[in-house]
């Protein structure tokens, strides 16, 4: 088994004395494809915010590549190989598709700032490498032909894929997807399932996703964690979680019954 890259160890957080997430634990290794499910208000996005440094755990710990990231800002955690998308799309709407992804590549630039001002050969080489890298991920997401369009003009499903391309451009080992299928048609969701598997297989990523579409979750994830009011009530293979009486009754309902 691969060594986990991202680990939450009994991470907890409260707001105004109310526990939002309690003793949340998960470990994601390269090649994992896991899901985090539960109804609205269960604490799923809060858990993602803990994993990525948006919130700081009041108890427990978050570790990346074996080292605690307690107190680190989100961009520092991203630099350690944890990238995410958001439930509400957060693209730079007035920038082109290409520029949205180029922005995520600039931490890899090697030329000092003075070279960028003077536009030296070293700076221009950096820029060419960044464009090539951004184009690679746009091509992977089927968006290379739309690189010159403004991101706000893309159809909704393509905006979702652009956000994934931007996250990939940071060079993650672990990718967190927050409701990547929200607003998509059934056909788009089927393509998304294939794409998620492809990203895992080709890029050797560990993937953890939040999703309400149980058909997608059961079809793509290999391990599921279920939250109920911030508390983990089940964890295991989809077929086992599917048969857990607490999960069936509280979250999945009749459609998930054997």
Coordinates of C-alpha atoms in Angstrom, one line a residue:
X1 CA 0.0 0.0 0.0
X2 CA 1.2 3.6 -0.7
X3 CA 2.1 5.9 2.1
X4 CA -0.7 8.4 2.7
X5 CA 0.1 11.9 1.4
X6 CA -2.8 13.7 3.3
X7 CA -3.9 12.6 6.7
X8 CA -6.5 14.1 9.1
X9 CA -6.0 12.7 12.6
X10 CA -9.1 13.3 14.8
X11 CA -9.4 16.9 13.5
X12 CA -12.2 18.9 15.1
X13 CA -13.5 22.5 14.9
X14 CA -16.2 24.4 16.6
X15 CA -17.9 27.7 15.8
X16 CA -19.5 29.6 18.7
X17 CA -19.3 26.5 20.9
X18 CA -21.1 24.4 18.3
X19 CA -19.1 21.4 17.0
X20 CA -19.0 21.6 13.2
X21 CA -16.7 18.7 12.7
X22 CA -15.7 16.2 15.5
X23 CA -12.7 13.9 15.4
X24 CA -12.6 13.7 11.6
X25 CA -10.0 11.2 10.4
X26 CA -9.1 10.3 6.8
X27 CA -5.9 9.3 4.9
X28 CA -5.4 9.7 1.2
X29 CA -2.6 8.0 -0.6
X30 CA -1.5 8.3 -4.3
X31 CA -3.9 6.2 -6.3
X32 CA -6.8 6.4 -3.8
X33 CA -10.2 7.4 -5.1
X34 CA -12.4 8.2 -2.1
X35 CA -15.7 10.0 -1.4
X36 CA -17.0 12.1 1.5
X37 CA -20.8 12.1 1.6
X38 CA -23.6 13.2 3.8
X39 CA -26.6 15.6 3.6
X40 CA -26.4 19.4 3.5
X41 CA -25.0 20.7 6.8
X42 CA -23.1 17.4 7.6
X43 CA -19.8 19.2 7.7
X44 CA -18.2 18.0 4.4
X45 CA -17.0 21.3 3.1
X46 CA -15.9 22.3 6.6
X47 CA -13.8 19.1 6.6
X48 CA -12.3 20.2 3.2
X49 CA -11.5 23.6 4.7
X50 CA -9.7 21.9 7.6
X51 CA -7.7 19.8 5.2
X52 CA -6.6 22.8 3.1
X53 CA -5.9 25.4 5.9
X54 CA -9.0 27.6 5.3
X55 CA -9.9 26.7 8.9
X56 CA -7.5 25.6 11.7
X57 CA -8.4 22.6 13.7
X58 CA -9.0 23.3 17.4
X59 CA -8.1 19.7 18.2
X60 CA -6.4 17.0 16.3
X61 CA -4.0 17.4 13.4
X62 CA -3.6 17.6 9.6
X63 CA -0.5 16.2 8.1
X64 CA 0.9 16.4 4.5
X65 CA 3.7 14.1 3.5
X66 CA 4.2 13.2 7.1
X67 CA 4.5 16.7 8.5
X68 CA 1.9 18.7 10.4
X69 CA 0.5 21.7 8.5
X70 CA -1.1 23.2 11.6
X71 CA -1.0 27.0 11.2
X72 CA -0.1 27.0 7.6
X73 CA -2.0 29.2 5.1
X74 CA -3.8 27.6 2.2
X75 CA -1.2 28.6 -0.4
X76 CA 1.5 26.9 1.7
X77 CA -0.5 23.7 1.9
X78 CA -1.1 23.9 -1.9
X79 CA 2.7 24.2 -2.4
X80 CA 3.0 20.9 -0.5
X81 CA 0.8 19.1 -3.0
X82 CA -2.8 19.5 -1.9
X83 CA -5.1 21.2 -4.4
X84 CA -8.9 21.7 -4.4
X85 CA -11.9 22.9 -6.3
X86 CA -14.9 24.6 -4.7
X87 CA -18.6 24.0 -4.4
X88 CA -19.2 27.4 -5.9
X89 CA -17.1 27.9 -9.0
X90 CA -14.3 30.4 -8.3
X91 CA -12.8 31.2 -11.7
X92 CA -11.3 34.5 -12.8
X93 CA -14.3 35.3 -15.0
X94 CA -12.7 38.1 -17.0
X95 CA -9.6 36.2 -17.8
X96 CA -9.2 33.7 -20.6
X97 CA -9.3 30.0 -20.1
X98 CA -5.6 29.8 -20.6
X99 CA -4.8 32.6 -18.2
X100 CA -6.9 31.0 -15.5
X101 CA -4.6 27.9 -15.6
X102 CA -1.4 29.9 -16.2
X103 CA -2.0 31.7 -12.9
X104 CA -1.7 28.3 -11.1
X105 CA 1.6 27.6 -12.7
X106 CA 3.5 30.8 -11.8
X107 CA 4.9 29.5 -8.5
X108 CA 7.1 27.3 -10.7
X109 CA 8.6 30.3 -12.5
X110 CA 12.4 30.5 -11.9
X111 CA 13.3 33.9 -13.3
X112 CA 13.7 36.7 -10.6
X113 CA 11.3 39.6 -10.7
X114 CA 13.9 41.9 -12.4
X115 CA 14.1 39.5 -15.3
X116 CA 10.4 39.6 -15.7
X117 CA 10.5 43.4 -15.8
X118 CA 13.3 43.3 -18.4
X119 CA 11.8 40.4 -20.3
X120 CA 15.0 38.6 -20.4
X121 CA 15.5 35.2 -22.3
X122 CA 15.2 33.4 -19.0
X123 CA 11.9 35.0 -18.2
X124 CA 10.6 34.3 -21.7
X125 CA 11.7 30.6 -21.4
X126 CA 9.7 30.4 -18.1
X127 CA 6.7 31.9 -19.8
X128 CA 6.8 29.4 -22.6
X129 CA 7.1 26.5 -20.1
X130 CA 4.1 27.8 -18.2
X131 CA 2.0 28.1 -21.4
X132 CA 3.0 24.5 -22.3
X133 CA 2.1 23.2 -18.9
X134 CA -1.2 25.1 -18.8
X135 CA -2.1 23.8 -22.3
X136 CA -1.3 20.2 -21.2
X137 CA -3.9 20.3 -18.5
X138 CA -6.4 22.1 -20.7
X139 CA -6.0 19.4 -23.3
X140 CA -6.4 16.7 -20.6
X141 CA -9.7 18.3 -19.6
X142 CA -10.9 18.7 -23.2
X143 CA -10.6 22.5 -23.2
X144 CA -7.5 23.3 -25.3
X145 CA -9.6 24.5 -28.2
X146 CA -11.2 27.1 -26.0
X147 CA -8.0 28.5 -24.5
X148 CA -8.6 32.0 -25.8
X149 CA -12.2 32.3 -24.6
X150 CA -13.2 34.2 -21.5
X151 CA -13.9 31.8 -18.7
X152 CA -17.3 33.4 -18.0
X153 CA -18.5 32.5 -21.5
X154 CA -17.9 28.7 -21.0
X155 CA -20.9 26.4 -20.4
X156 CA -21.3 25.5 -16.8
X157 CA -19.9 22.0 -17.1
X158 CA -16.8 23.3 -18.9
X159 CA -16.3 25.9 -16.1
X160 CA -16.2 22.9 -13.7
X161 CA -13.6 21.2 -15.8
X162 CA -11.6 24.4 -16.1
X163 CA -11.5 24.7 -12.3
X164 CA -10.1 21.1 -12.1
X165 CA -7.5 22.0 -14.8
X166 CA -6.4 25.0 -12.7
X167 CA -6.1 22.8 -9.6
X168 CA -4.0 20.2 -11.5
X169 CA -1.6 22.9 -12.7
X170 CA -0.4 23.4 -9.1
X171 CA 1.1 19.9 -9.3
X172 CA -0.8 18.1 -6.5
X173 CA -0.4 14.7 -5.2
X174 CA -3.8 14.9 -3.5
X175 CA -6.8 16.5 -5.3
X176 CA -9.9 17.5 -3.4
X177 CA -13.1 17.9 -5.5
X178 CA -16.0 19.7 -3.8
X179 CA -19.2 18.6 -5.7
X180 CA -17.6 18.5 -9.1
X181 CA -20.8 17.2 -10.8
X182 CA -23.1 19.9 -9.4
X183 CA -25.3 21.3 -12.1
X184 CA -24.2 18.8 -14.7
X185 CA -26.4 16.7 -17.0
X186 CA -26.4 12.9 -16.7
X187 CA -24.2 12.7 -19.8
X188 CA -21.8 15.2 -18.4
X189 CA -21.7 13.3 -15.1
X190 CA -20.9 10.1 -17.0
X191 CA -18.0 11.8 -18.7
X192 CA -16.8 13.2 -15.4
X193 CA -16.7 9.7 -13.9
X194 CA -14.4 8.6 -16.7
X195 CA -12.3 11.7 -16.3
X196 CA -11.8 11.3 -12.6
X197 CA -10.6 7.7 -13.0
X198 CA -8.3 8.9 -15.8
X199 CA -6.8 11.6 -13.6
X200 CA -6.2 9.1 -10.9
X201 CA -4.6 6.5 -13.2
X202 CA -2.5 8.8 -15.5
X203 CA -1.4 11.3 -12.9
X204 CA -1.1 8.9 -9.9
X205 CA -3.2 11.2 -7.8
X206 CA -5.0 10.6 -4.6
X207 CA -8.5 12.0 -5.0
X208 CA -11.1 12.8 -2.3
X209 CA -14.4 14.1 -3.5
X210 CA -17.6 15.4 -2.0
X211 CA -20.7 14.6 -4.1
X212 CA -24.5 14.3 -3.6
X213 CA -25.1 12.3 -6.7
X214 CA -25.1 8.7 -5.3
X215 CA -25.0 7.1 -8.7
X216 CA -21.7 8.9 -9.4
X217 CA -20.3 8.3 -5.9
X218 CA -21.1 4.6 -6.0
X219 CA -19.8 4.3 -9.5
X220 CA -16.4 6.0 -9.1
X221 CA -15.3 5.9 -5.4
X222 CA -13.6 2.9 -3.9
X223 CA -13.9 4.1 -0.2
X224 CA -16.6 6.2 1.3
X225 CA -16.7 8.2 4.5
X226 CA -20.1 9.4 5.8
X227 CA -20.6 12.4 8.0
X228 CA -23.7 13.2 10.1
X229 CA -23.6 16.6 11.8
X230 CA -19.8 16.6 11.7
X231 CA -19.5 13.1 13.1
X232 CA -18.2 10.1 11.0
X233 CA -20.9 7.4 11.2
X234 CA -19.5 5.0 8.5
X235 CA -16.4 4.3 6.5
X236 CA -15.7 1.6 4.0
X237 CA -16.3 0.2 0.6
X238 CA -19.3 1.6 -1.2
X239 CA -21.1 -1.8 -1.1
X240 CA -20.6 -2.0 2.6
X241 CA -21.6 1.6 3.3
X242 CA -24.7 1.1 1.0
X243 CA -25.9 -1.6 3.4
X244 CA -25.2 0.2 6.7
X245 CA -28.7 0.8 8.2
X246 CA -27.7 4.2 9.7
X247 CA -26.5 5.4 6.3
X248 CA -29.4 4.0 4.3
X249 CA -31.9 5.6 6.7
X250 CA -30.2 9.0 7.2
X251 CA -28.6 9.7 3.9
X252 CA -29.1 7.4 0.9
X253 CA -32.7 6.6 1.3
X254 CA -34.6 4.0 -0.7
X255 CA -32.6 4.4 -3.9
X256 CA -29.5 2.9 -2.1
X257 CA -31.3 -0.1 -0.6
X258 CA -30.1 -3.5 -2.0

